[in-house]
Short mmCIF file of C-alpha atoms in Angstrom, two decimals:
data_model
loop_
_atom_site.label_atom_id
_atom_site.label_comp_id
_atom_site.label_asym_id
_atom_site.label_seq_id
_atom_site.Cartn_x
_atom_site.Cartn_y
_atom_site.Cartn_z
CA MET A 1214 3.37 -24.06 12.94
CA ALA A 1215 5.73 -27.68 10.84
CA LYS A 1216 3.33 -29.95 13.02
CA GLY A 1217 0.26 -28.19 12.07
CA GLU A 1218 0.91 -28.14 8.37
CA GLY A 1219 2.17 -32.08 8.62
CA SER A 1220 -1.43 -33.51 9.84
CA GLU A 1221 -3.24 -30.81 7.62
CA SER A 1222 -2.01 -32.20 4.86
CA GLY A 1223 -2.56 -35.55 5.90
CA SER A 1224 -6.30 -35.29 6.36
CA ALA A 1225 -6.51 -34.14 3.13
CA ALA A 1226 -6.99 -37.30 1.25
CA GLY A 1227 -9.73 -38.40 4.35
CA LEU A 1228 -11.69 -35.75 2.37
CA LEU A 1229 -12.22 -37.39 -0.48
CA SER A 1230 -15.77 -39.64 -1.35
CA PRO A 1231 -14.48 -42.71 -3.48
CA SER A 1232 -16.02 -41.37 -6.55
CA ILE A 1233 -13.62 -38.71 -6.91
CA LEU A 1234 -10.68 -40.87 -6.97
CA GLN A 1235 -9.11 -42.20 -9.68
CA ALA A 1236 -10.46 -46.23 -11.07
CA GLY A 1237 -8.52 -48.76 -9.06
CA GLU A 1238 -6.97 -46.28 -6.38
CA SER A 1239 -7.98 -46.18 -2.86
CA PRO A 1240 -7.23 -43.22 -0.84
CA ALA A 1241 -4.45 -45.74 0.83
CA GLN A 1242 -2.58 -44.95 -2.48
CA VAL A 1243 -3.38 -41.52 -2.49
CA LYS A 1244 -1.72 -40.74 0.83
CA LYS A 1245 1.44 -42.63 -0.14
CA GLU A 1246 1.77 -40.19 -3.55
CA PRO A 1247 1.47 -36.88 -1.19
CA LYS A 1248 1.53 -33.99 -4.00
CA LYS A 1249 4.96 -31.62 -3.49
CA LYS A 1250 4.40 -27.96 -2.60
CA GLN A 1251 5.78 -25.47 -4.25
CA GLN A 1252 8.85 -23.96 -2.65
CA LEU A 1253 9.95 -21.02 -2.84
CA SER A 1254 13.65 -19.96 -2.58
CA VAL A 1255 15.01 -16.98 -0.80
CA CYS A 1256 16.08 -15.65 -4.15
CA ASN A 1257 12.17 -16.06 -4.97
CA LYS A 1258 10.67 -14.32 -2.51
CA LEU A 1259 13.52 -11.38 -2.42
CA CYS A 1260 13.31 -10.48 -6.20
CA TYR A 1261 9.67 -11.26 -5.93
CA ALA A 1262 9.06 -8.59 -3.18
CA VAL A 1263 12.00 -5.82 -4.35
CA GLY A 1264 9.39 -5.83 -7.11
CA GLY A 1265 7.16 -3.88 -4.06
CA ALA A 1266 9.58 -1.02 -3.54
CA PRO A 1267 8.49 1.30 -6.48
CA TYR A 1268 5.02 2.25 -5.11
CA GLN A 1269 6.57 2.59 -1.89
CA VAL A 1270 9.44 4.87 -2.55
CA THR A 1271 7.62 6.43 -5.14
CA GLY A 1272 4.31 6.78 -3.33
CA CYS A 1273 6.25 7.70 0.28
CA ALA A 1274 8.03 11.14 -0.79
CA LEU A 1275 4.69 12.31 -2.76
CA GLY A 1276 2.83 10.68 0.85
CA PHE A 1277 5.80 13.44 2.94
CA PHE A 1278 6.16 15.69 0.45
CA LEU A 1279 4.12 16.69 -2.02
CA GLN A 1280 1.34 18.96 0.00
CA ILE A 1281 5.38 21.21 1.39
CA TYR A 1282 6.26 21.05 -2.14
CA LEU A 1283 3.03 22.54 -3.42
CA LEU A 1284 2.71 24.97 -1.33
CA ASP A 1285 6.23 26.29 0.04
CA VAL A 1286 8.29 25.24 -3.75
CA ALA A 1287 6.06 25.26 -6.22
CA LEU A 1288 3.50 28.26 -4.15
CA VAL A 1289 0.83 27.15 -5.23
CA ASP A 1290 -1.91 28.83 -3.55
CA PRO A 1291 -3.91 26.70 -0.87
CA PHE A 1292 -6.68 26.14 -2.55
CA SER A 1293 -4.86 24.34 -5.82
CA ALA A 1294 -3.16 22.38 -4.10
CA SER A 1295 -6.07 20.25 -1.95
CA ILE A 1296 -8.00 20.40 -5.38
CA ILE A 1297 -5.15 19.70 -6.72
CA LEU A 1298 -4.51 16.78 -3.62
CA PHE A 1299 -7.54 16.08 -3.64
CA VAL A 1300 -8.36 14.44 -7.50
CA GLY A 1301 -4.72 13.04 -8.08
CA ARG A 1302 -5.65 10.55 -4.60
CA ALA A 1303 -9.58 10.12 -6.41
CA TRP A 1304 -8.87 9.33 -9.62
CA ASP A 1305 -5.44 7.13 -9.03
CA ALA A 1306 -8.79 5.84 -6.13
CA PHE A 1307 -10.76 5.20 -9.56
CA THR A 1308 -7.77 3.54 -11.52
CA ASP A 1309 -7.63 0.76 -9.38
CA PRO A 1310 -11.35 -1.04 -10.39
CA LEU A 1311 -10.65 -0.08 -14.01
CA VAL A 1312 -7.43 -1.49 -14.36
CA GLY A 1313 -8.02 -4.33 -12.44
CA PHE A 1314 -11.02 -4.52 -15.04
CA CYS A 1315 -9.03 -4.36 -17.64
CA ILE A 1316 -6.59 -7.43 -16.14
CA SER A 1317 -9.46 -9.53 -15.58
CA LYS A 1318 -9.54 -9.73 -19.31
CA SER A 1319 -7.07 -10.28 -20.00
CA SER A 1320 -5.78 -13.78 -21.83
CA TRP A 1321 -2.80 -15.58 -20.49
CA THR A 1322 0.67 -14.59 -22.26
CA ARG A 1323 4.12 -16.11 -22.73
CA LEU A 1324 5.71 -13.76 -19.69
CA GLY A 1325 2.19 -14.60 -17.76
CA ARG A 1326 -2.11 -12.67 -17.20
CA LEU A 1327 -0.04 -9.93 -15.24
CA MET A 1328 3.87 -9.35 -15.83
CA PRO A 1329 3.30 -7.40 -19.13
CA TRP A 1330 1.31 -4.90 -16.82
CA ILE A 1331 4.11 -4.44 -15.06
CA ILE A 1332 7.16 -4.38 -17.71
CA PHE A 1333 4.91 -1.91 -19.96
CA SER A 1334 4.06 0.39 -17.69
CA THR A 1335 7.28 1.27 -16.13
CA PRO A 1336 8.83 3.68 -18.38
CA LEU A 1337 5.48 6.08 -18.93
CA ALA A 1338 5.72 5.81 -14.49
CA VAL A 1339 9.36 7.04 -14.71
CA VAL A 1340 8.60 10.25 -16.85
CA ALA A 1341 5.56 11.12 -15.57
CA TYR A 1342 7.17 10.83 -11.74
CA PHE A 1343 9.76 13.46 -12.89
CA LEU A 1344 7.47 15.89 -14.33
CA ILE A 1345 6.03 16.09 -10.80
CA TRP A 1346 8.76 17.55 -9.64
CA PHE A 1347 9.94 20.06 -12.20
CA VAL A 1348 8.33 23.40 -12.06
CA PRO A 1349 6.75 25.13 -15.18
CA ASP A 1350 7.82 28.49 -15.78
CA PHE A 1351 3.88 29.10 -17.04
CA PRO A 1352 2.78 30.09 -12.90
CA ARG A 1353 -0.73 30.43 -14.43
CA GLY A 1354 -0.86 27.19 -15.96
CA GLN A 1355 0.94 25.42 -13.17
CA ALA A 1356 -1.73 23.90 -11.61
CA LEU A 1357 -3.29 22.03 -13.83
CA TRP A 1358 0.35 20.62 -15.03
CA TYR A 1359 0.58 19.36 -11.01
CA LEU A 1360 -2.94 17.60 -11.74
CA ILE A 1361 -2.42 16.21 -15.44
CA PHE A 1362 1.04 14.49 -14.30
CA TYR A 1363 -0.28 13.50 -10.68
CA CYS A 1364 -3.06 11.78 -11.96
CA LEU A 1365 -0.68 10.17 -15.31
CA PHE A 1366 1.35 9.03 -13.15
CA GLU A 1367 -0.96 7.56 -10.41
CA THR A 1368 -2.06 5.77 -13.32
CA LEU A 1369 0.57 3.83 -14.27
CA VAL A 1370 1.82 2.87 -11.72
CA THR A 1371 -1.81 1.38 -10.37
CA CYS A 1372 -0.67 -0.38 -13.93
CA PHE A 1373 2.15 -1.73 -12.09
CA HIS A 1374 1.34 -1.95 -8.24
CA VAL A 1375 -2.39 -3.69 -9.01
CA PRO A 1376 -0.88 -6.38 -11.03
CA TYR A 1377 2.23 -6.76 -8.54
CA SER A 1378 -0.30 -7.45 -5.96
CA ALA A 1379 -2.35 -9.53 -7.51
CA LEU A 1380 1.28 -11.43 -7.65
CA THR A 1381 0.82 -13.05 -4.85
CA MET A 1382 -1.83 -15.20 -5.70
CA PHE A 1383 0.47 -16.77 -8.28
CA ILE A 1384 3.75 -17.66 -7.20
CA SER A 1385 2.33 -20.04 -5.50
CA THR A 1386 -0.28 -22.37 -4.19
CA GLU A 1387 1.44 -22.63 -0.75
CA GLN A 1388 -0.47 -20.06 2.70
CA SER A 1389 2.67 -20.76 3.99
CA GLU A 1390 4.91 -19.18 0.90
CA ARG A 1391 2.25 -16.54 0.47
CA ASP A 1392 2.83 -15.43 3.48
CA SER A 1393 6.62 -15.81 4.23
CA ALA A 1394 6.56 -13.80 0.90
CA THR A 1395 4.30 -11.67 1.77
CA ALA A 1396 7.04 -11.00 5.34
CA TYR A 1397 9.64 -10.09 2.34
CA ARG A 1398 7.55 -7.69 0.19
CA MET A 1399 6.18 -5.76 3.26
CA THR A 1400 10.40 -5.86 4.84
CA VAL A 1401 11.58 -4.35 1.34
CA GLU A 1402 8.39 -2.23 0.94
CA VAL A 1403 8.79 -0.67 4.72
CA LEU A 1404 12.94 0.00 3.30
CA GLY A 1405 11.57 1.67 0.16
CA THR A 1406 9.71 3.87 2.86
CA VAL A 1407 12.86 4.11 5.04
CA LEU A 1408 14.98 4.76 1.58
CA GLY A 1409 12.11 7.35 -0.30
CA THR A 1410 12.40 8.94 3.33
CA ALA A 1411 15.81 9.47 2.92
CA ILE A 1412 16.33 10.33 -0.80
CA GLN A 1413 14.00 12.72 -0.57
CA GLY A 1414 14.32 13.66 3.22
CA GLN A 1415 18.09 14.32 2.76
CA ILE A 1416 18.96 15.87 -0.40
CA VAL A 1417 15.79 18.87 -0.37
CA GLY A 1418 16.15 19.48 3.61
CA GLN A 1419 19.87 20.67 2.06
CA ALA A 1420 18.74 23.03 -0.12
CA ASN A 1421 15.83 24.29 2.20
CA ALA A 1422 13.41 27.24 0.54
CA PRO A 1423 14.53 30.11 2.75
CA CYS A 1424 11.20 31.68 5.06
CA LEU A 1425 9.77 34.87 4.76
CA GLN A 1426 8.95 36.68 8.48
CA ASP A 1427 5.32 37.56 7.51
CA PRO A 1428 3.63 38.75 3.85
CA SER A 1429 5.72 41.98 4.13
CA ASP A 1430 9.03 40.61 4.34
CA SER A 1431 8.83 39.84 0.37
CA ALA A 1432 8.35 43.04 -0.26
CA LEU A 1433 10.72 44.97 2.00
CA ALA A 1434 13.24 41.65 0.75
CA SER A 1435 12.70 42.89 -2.80
CA GLU A 1436 13.89 46.97 -2.09
CA SER A 1437 16.92 46.14 -0.67
CA GLY A 1438 18.45 43.61 -2.96
CA ASN A 1439 17.81 40.47 -0.88
CA HIS A 1440 14.95 39.40 -2.83
CA THR A 1441 17.31 37.98 -6.30
CA HIS A 1442 18.73 35.90 -3.55
CA SER A 1443 15.58 34.42 -2.52
CA ILE A 1444 14.16 33.21 -5.54
CA SER A 1445 18.19 31.51 -6.31
CA SER A 1446 17.62 29.58 -3.02
CA LEU A 1447 14.08 28.84 -4.08
CA ARG A 1448 15.29 27.82 -7.34
CA GLN A 1449 18.16 25.93 -5.63
CA THR A 1450 15.23 24.52 -3.38
CA GLN A 1451 13.81 23.17 -6.06
CA ASN A 1452 16.67 21.85 -8.25
CA ALA A 1453 17.32 19.47 -5.09
CA TYR A 1454 13.39 18.21 -5.91
CA LEU A 1455 14.27 17.67 -9.48
CA LEU A 1456 18.03 15.44 -8.27
CA ALA A 1457 15.35 13.45 -5.69
CA ALA A 1458 12.68 12.44 -8.52
CA GLY A 1459 15.66 11.04 -10.49
CA VAL A 1460 16.86 8.50 -8.41
CA ILE A 1461 14.47 7.81 -7.58
CA ALA A 1462 12.94 6.60 -10.79
CA SER A 1463 16.64 4.91 -11.60
CA ILE A 1464 14.98 2.64 -8.73
CA TYR A 1465 13.14 2.27 -10.03
CA VAL A 1466 13.47 1.52 -13.00
CA VAL A 1467 16.12 -1.21 -11.24
CA CYS A 1468 13.63 -2.83 -9.16
CA ALA A 1469 11.11 -4.14 -12.45
CA VAL A 1470 13.88 -5.07 -14.14
CA ILE A 1471 14.47 -7.63 -11.24
CA LEU A 1472 11.36 -8.90 -10.19
CA THR A 1473 10.76 -8.93 -14.26
CA LEU A 1474 14.06 -11.82 -14.42
CA GLY A 1475 13.49 -13.63 -10.51
CA VAL A 1476 9.95 -14.23 -10.54
CA ARG A 1477 7.68 -16.59 -12.91
CA GLU A 1478 3.76 -17.06 -13.02
CA ARG A 1479 1.99 -19.79 -12.13
CA ARG A 1480 -1.55 -20.80 -12.61
CA GLU A 1481 -3.92 -22.67 -10.55
CA PRO A 1482 -3.91 -26.35 -12.30
CA CYS A 1483 -7.81 -25.92 -12.37
CA GLU A 1484 -7.96 -22.23 -14.01
CA THR A 1485 -5.41 -23.66 -16.69
CA GLN A 1486 -8.62 -25.44 -17.77
CA GLN A 1487 -10.94 -23.12 -17.21
CA ALA A 1488 -12.04 -22.05 -20.69
CA GLU A 1489 -13.23 -18.06 -19.74
CA PRO A 1490 -12.57 -15.89 -16.91
CA MET A 1491 -15.62 -15.06 -14.57
CA PRO A 1492 -17.82 -12.17 -16.06
CA PHE A 1493 -15.67 -9.09 -14.13
CA PHE A 1494 -19.23 -7.57 -12.97
CA ARG A 1495 -20.47 -11.32 -12.06
CA GLY A 1496 -17.21 -11.16 -9.91
CA LEU A 1497 -17.30 -7.95 -8.53
CA ARG A 1498 -20.74 -8.99 -7.24
CA LEU A 1499 -19.65 -12.20 -6.19
CA VAL A 1500 -16.56 -10.03 -4.43
CA MET A 1501 -18.20 -7.17 -2.48
CA SER A 1502 -21.20 -9.50 -1.27
CA HIS A 1503 -18.53 -12.00 0.85
CA GLY A 1504 -18.51 -10.55 4.11
CA PRO A 1505 -14.98 -11.22 5.67
CA TYR A 1506 -13.88 -9.23 2.84
CA VAL A 1507 -16.49 -6.80 3.34
CA LYS A 1508 -15.56 -6.37 7.20
CA LEU A 1509 -11.60 -6.18 6.45
CA ILE A 1510 -11.88 -4.15 4.30
CA ALA A 1511 -14.55 -1.51 6.28
CA ALA A 1512 -12.09 -1.89 9.12
CA PHE A 1513 -8.78 -1.47 7.20
CA LEU A 1514 -10.62 1.57 5.61
CA PHE A 1515 -10.58 3.25 8.63
CA THR A 1516 -6.77 2.03 10.28
CA SER A 1517 -4.93 3.20 7.36
CA LEU A 1518 -7.41 7.01 6.94
CA ALA A 1519 -5.51 7.84 9.53
CA PHE A 1520 -2.17 7.11 8.80
CA MET A 1521 -2.35 8.52 5.74
CA LEU A 1522 -3.70 11.32 7.59
CA VAL A 1523 0.12 11.78 9.76
CA GLU A 1524 1.79 11.22 6.67
CA GLY A 1525 0.48 13.56 4.31
CA ASN A 1526 0.65 16.24 6.71
CA PHE A 1527 3.72 15.29 9.29
CA ALA A 1528 6.09 17.54 6.81
CA LEU A 1529 3.58 20.52 7.51
CA PHE A 1530 3.49 19.59 11.65
CA CYS A 1531 7.35 19.14 12.52
CA THR A 1532 7.77 22.29 10.53
CA TYR A 1533 5.21 24.98 12.13
CA THR A 1534 3.69 22.99 15.07
CA LEU A 1535 7.02 22.11 16.61
CA GLY A 1536 9.49 24.06 15.65
CA PHE A 1537 11.44 21.61 14.31
CA ARG A 1538 12.44 22.93 10.25
CA ASN A 1539 15.04 21.68 9.82
CA GLU A 1540 14.68 18.05 11.48
CA PHE A 1541 11.27 16.51 10.22
CA GLN A 1542 13.38 14.24 7.10
CA ASN A 1543 15.32 13.03 10.08
CA LEU A 1544 12.32 12.83 12.44
CA LEU A 1545 10.76 10.56 8.86
CA LEU A 1546 13.28 8.51 8.85
CA ALA A 1547 13.64 7.26 11.86
CA ILE A 1548 9.42 6.08 11.96
CA MET A 1549 10.74 4.27 8.63
CA LEU A 1550 13.98 2.78 9.83
CA SER A 1551 11.67 1.62 13.59
CA ALA A 1552 9.09 0.58 11.01
CA THR A 1553 11.63 -1.65 8.89
CA PHE A 1554 13.06 -3.79 11.69
CA THR A 1555 10.11 -4.25 13.22
CA ILE A 1556 7.87 -5.94 10.23
CA PRO A 1557 9.72 -9.57 11.18
CA LEU A 1558 8.87 -9.48 15.00
CA TRP A 1559 5.21 -8.58 13.73
CA GLN A 1560 5.84 -11.83 11.28
CA TRP A 1561 6.29 -13.59 14.61
CA PHE A 1562 3.83 -12.85 16.07
CA LEU A 1563 1.26 -13.51 13.80
CA THR A 1564 2.58 -16.52 13.00
CA ARG A 1565 2.86 -17.71 16.87
CA PHE A 1566 -0.53 -15.62 18.27
CA GLY A 1567 -2.64 -15.14 15.24
CA LYS A 1568 -3.13 -11.90 12.73
CA LYS A 1569 -6.39 -10.49 14.21
CA SER A 1570 -4.53 -10.49 18.19
CA ALA A 1571 -0.91 -8.16 15.12
CA MET A 1572 -3.78 -6.51 14.69
CA TYR A 1573 -5.53 -5.07 17.45
CA ILE A 1574 -2.27 -5.10 19.40
CA GLY A 1575 -0.42 -2.92 15.90
CA ILE A 1576 -2.60 -1.21 15.51
CA SER A 1577 -3.96 0.37 18.59
CA SER A 1578 -0.45 1.15 20.17
CA ALA A 1579 -0.19 3.75 18.15
CA VAL A 1580 -2.95 5.46 20.16
CA PRO A 1581 -0.82 6.58 23.28
CA PHE A 1582 2.14 7.71 21.34
CA LEU A 1583 0.24 10.04 19.30
CA ILE A 1584 -1.53 11.52 22.74
CA LEU A 1585 1.58 12.15 23.14
CA VAL A 1586 2.18 14.36 19.71
CA ALA A 1587 -0.54 15.89 20.96
CA LEU A 1588 0.38 16.91 24.55
CA ILE A 1589 4.32 17.21 24.37
CA GLU A 1590 6.02 21.20 23.52
CA ARG A 1591 8.71 21.70 21.25
CA ASN A 1592 11.21 18.28 22.40
CA LEU A 1593 13.56 17.31 20.23
CA ILE A 1594 14.59 13.90 22.29
CA VAL A 1595 11.47 13.36 23.45
CA THR A 1596 10.28 14.25 19.67
CA TYR A 1597 12.92 11.56 18.23
CA VAL A 1598 11.59 8.41 21.46
CA VAL A 1599 7.59 9.11 20.36
CA ALA A 1600 9.06 8.86 16.47
CA ILE A 1601 10.76 5.28 17.35
CA ALA A 1602 8.00 4.37 19.22
CA ALA A 1603 5.08 4.89 16.24
CA GLY A 1604 8.26 2.96 13.74
CA VAL A 1605 6.02 -0.11 15.46
CA SER A 1606 2.91 0.55 14.49
CA VAL A 1607 3.14 2.11 11.10
CA ALA A 1608 5.45 -2.31 10.45
CA ALA A 1609 2.11 -3.07 11.53
CA ALA A 1610 -0.31 -1.45 9.24
CA PHE A 1611 1.92 -2.69 6.33
CA LEU A 1612 1.97 -5.78 7.29
CA LEU A 1613 -1.55 -6.82 8.16
CA PRO A 1614 -3.42 -6.05 5.42
CA TRP A 1615 -1.26 -8.06 2.77
CA SER A 1616 -0.64 -11.07 4.92
CA MET A 1617 -5.01 -11.28 5.60
CA LEU A 1618 -6.30 -10.97 2.26
CA PRO A 1619 -4.78 -14.19 0.50
CA ASP A 1620 -7.31 -15.31 3.84
CA VAL A 1621 -10.26 -13.57 2.87
CA ILE A 1622 -9.69 -14.82 -0.88
CA ASP A 1623 -8.80 -18.58 -0.16
CA ASP A 1624 -12.21 -18.19 1.92
CA PHE A 1625 -14.36 -17.19 -1.34
CA HIS A 1626 -12.34 -19.37 -3.18
CA LEU A 1627 -14.26 -22.47 -0.86
CA LYS A 1628 -17.09 -21.10 -1.70
CA HIS A 1629 -16.86 -20.80 -5.28
CA PRO A 1630 -15.28 -23.08 -6.68
CA HIS A 1631 -14.84 -21.75 -10.03
CA SER A 1632 -14.65 -18.35 -9.78
CA HIS A 1633 -11.09 -17.84 -11.06
CA GLY A 1634 -9.92 -14.67 -12.32
CA THR A 1635 -11.48 -12.89 -9.67
CA GLU A 1636 -7.85 -11.95 -7.62
CA PRO A 1637 -7.57 -8.86 -9.55
CA ILE A 1638 -10.87 -7.67 -7.14
CA PHE A 1639 -10.34 -8.30 -4.31
CA PHE A 1640 -6.95 -6.25 -4.26
CA SER A 1641 -8.22 -3.00 -6.53
CA PHE A 1642 -11.68 -2.30 -4.63
CA TYR A 1643 -9.67 -2.76 -1.43
CA VAL A 1644 -6.78 -0.02 -2.27
CA PHE A 1645 -9.80 2.01 -4.24
CA PHE A 1646 -11.57 2.24 -0.96
CA THR A 1647 -8.41 3.38 0.83
CA LYS A 1648 -6.98 5.57 -1.75
CA PHE A 1649 -10.74 7.80 -2.12
CA ALA A 1650 -10.22 8.51 1.59
CA SER A 1651 -7.08 9.00 1.79
CA GLY A 1652 -7.76 11.53 -1.18
CA VAL A 1653 -10.54 12.64 0.86
CA SER A 1654 -8.28 13.21 4.14
CA LEU A 1655 -5.81 15.40 1.96
CA GLY A 1656 -8.30 18.14 -0.06
CA ILE A 1657 -9.89 18.41 3.37
CA SER A 1658 -6.92 18.23 5.38
CA THR A 1659 -5.40 20.99 3.22
CA LEU A 1660 -8.31 23.05 2.48
CA SER A 1661 -8.07 23.15 6.44
CA LEU A 1662 -4.98 24.57 6.84
CA ASP A 1663 -6.81 27.02 3.93
CA PHE A 1664 -9.32 28.69 5.56
CA ALA A 1665 -7.12 28.80 9.37
CA GLY A 1666 -4.98 31.13 7.01
CA TYR A 1667 -1.98 29.54 6.18
CA ARG A 1668 1.01 31.48 4.53
CA SER A 1669 3.36 30.06 2.23
CA ARG A 1670 6.77 28.95 2.90
CA GLY A 1671 6.02 31.63 6.04
CA CYS A 1672 9.10 31.39 8.66
CA SER A 1673 5.69 30.84 11.54
CA GLN A 1674 2.13 30.11 11.32
CA PRO A 1675 -0.13 31.59 12.90
CA ALA A 1676 -2.37 29.67 16.15
CA GLN A 1677 -5.44 28.31 13.88
CA VAL A 1678 -2.62 26.63 11.91
CA LYS A 1679 -0.99 25.24 14.60
CA PHE A 1680 -3.98 23.85 16.18
CA THR A 1681 -5.01 22.88 12.80
CA LEU A 1682 -2.48 20.38 12.53
CA LYS A 1683 -2.18 18.67 15.91
CA MET A 1684 -6.35 17.97 15.23
CA LEU A 1685 -5.44 16.88 11.60
CA VAL A 1686 -1.58 15.09 13.36
CA ALA A 1687 -3.28 13.41 16.98
CA LEU A 1688 -6.49 13.49 17.78
CA THR A 1689 -8.22 12.72 14.25
CA PRO A 1690 -5.73 9.37 13.39
CA ILE A 1691 -7.33 9.13 17.52
CA ALA A 1692 -10.15 8.32 16.93
CA LEU A 1693 -9.84 6.90 13.17
CA ILE A 1694 -7.88 3.45 13.97
CA LEU A 1695 -10.17 3.14 17.57
CA LEU A 1696 -13.79 3.01 15.12
CA GLY A 1697 -11.26 0.85 12.66
CA LEU A 1698 -10.96 -1.70 15.50
CA LEU A 1699 -14.02 -1.85 16.26
CA LEU A 1700 -15.48 -2.46 13.16
CA PHE A 1701 -11.97 -5.55 13.08
CA LYS A 1702 -14.37 -7.41 15.54
CA LEU A 1703 -16.76 -8.10 13.24
CA TYR A 1704 -14.05 -10.29 10.36
CA PRO A 1705 -14.59 -13.68 11.39
CA ILE A 1706 -11.61 -15.88 10.10
CA ASP A 1707 -9.72 -16.16 13.04
CA GLU A 1708 -6.84 -18.79 13.13
CA GLU A 1709 -8.90 -22.43 13.42
CA LYS A 1710 -10.60 -20.87 10.56
CA ARG A 1711 -8.16 -20.18 8.35
CA ARG A 1712 -6.36 -23.75 8.83
CA GLN A 1713 -9.81 -25.22 8.09
CA ASN A 1714 -9.51 -22.85 5.11
CA LYS A 1715 -6.45 -23.92 4.44
CA LYS A 1716 -6.73 -27.81 4.21
CA ALA A 1717 -9.88 -27.57 2.41
CA LEU A 1718 -8.66 -26.00 -0.21
CA GLN A 1719 -5.31 -28.03 -0.34
CA ALA A 1720 -7.74 -31.05 -1.05
CA LEU A 1721 -9.84 -29.08 -4.01
CA ARG A 1722 -6.00 -28.63 -5.25
CA ASP A 1723 -5.02 -32.47 -5.21
CA GLU A 1724 -8.90 -33.59 -6.76
CA ALA A 1725 -8.17 -30.94 -8.96
CA SER A 1726 -4.22 -32.13 -10.28
CA SER A 1727 -5.70 -35.71 -9.94
CA SER A 1728 -9.40 -36.20 -11.46
CA GLY A 1729 -8.37 -33.37 -14.07
CA CYS A 1730 -11.08 -31.34 -12.83
CA SER A 1731 -13.55 -32.01 -13.85
CA ASP A 1732 -16.59 -29.77 -13.66
CA THR A 1733 -18.93 -33.04 -11.38
CA ASP A 1734 -15.93 -33.35 -9.45
CA SER A 1735 -15.74 -30.27 -8.43
CA THR A 1736 -18.62 -29.48 -7.36
CA GLU A 1737 -19.07 -33.21 -5.53
CA LEU A 1738 -15.57 -32.40 -4.07
CA ALA A 1739 -17.25 -28.38 -2.72
CA SER A 1740 -20.53 -29.90 -1.43
CA ILE A 1741 -18.39 -32.78 0.52
CA LEU A 1742 -15.98 -29.70 1.80
#
């Protein structure tokens, strides 16, 4: 890789025509004064990476536990729970382009253009997150309570995550540095999911609410005096969820402080001299007509949806289909630990063999393990083996989308060299499509459980519920993964194209620095490239 990078930077000056060079300079002189690369220190990369933890810690806790919390702890009926999950995710999806629009209209401040959003959204997001896990005393308004605070939190965490995602393009102009920082970020984010799973699972797992054998058991327990004990145990479980929420909220604040103090937002040399950023709707039109972007988000839409279906229904699947009521939090932890340790492996693999190859191998490796999950009967050892192996594929699903989006943005900048301020649109609409699809999937899956006859706090479920969970966790995700991989064959940016883009972008940046970002010179360079 080092050899290839050297040859690319050495040939960049050769792309410049004499009219672009400053008066009295020759191409040889340009080569003698190469532009110094914007190297990021390990500390910078770690501080940047830590900023990804809040979104993953809270998202993991909500993704794995909110459904079972609403059904078995807050005792919300399945239909209302499906409405909460669908509307919450759909609203979350809508806020991504909305926040992206607002960010694109933001002006640069002393802290940057993105950092103020991260700073001011954090305290409000923490309060809203805590109230999601609080059970109010008015049972008739519970569904509205959870819907309001779920939507509020998703709005505020979007105000954190969209600018943080776009920050990838502003920590360095070097593609290799951005890729390295992305690998740090993905490792910390998977560690965040481990942390979220461990905190939520282990704290809540110590105070499981007692189950009911059948609907008539609650009446019998009330007559015998055991109903009081059941209510007390349920209250302990509710308090455990509150404790876990408080710990996770504290982690959110600490990570936001580290990100703010340890990362400096940089402007592109050419962007500093632009009068105004591109209008949002014009930028949106250009972004959504950019072929590589559309093909990439179409492919990842289906693969992400597959993993989100597994995430949303895994706790119920382990509890009722596999019968591991007291083990599901440990199985989740095994998946996330496996994913954490294999993130560096996938970073090495995509560097050595290319991102498209990593995509095909990494995502498709989940298929045999999902098939095995659908076929195995109650066998804890085999289930742990499958969980650890599935974590390898989860790591690829975490790393690859965020590693490939900057390549698409670079390709876009080459085709539209004067289009600045579009980075938040790229990231926000990618998240929009995946979140909206996730909301639809979670709403439909919870509604499917209602139609199948799901019983809240049941020690067991009807056969139809177990079959529905097996479909939601195994068969449907397999079909979505295969469809996503088929669409991914249309994605045009391979390693050769990526290297060409890197070389051309470096020429653009060198020209911008040397000529003061003249509009005519930039247009001439774009035509040469």
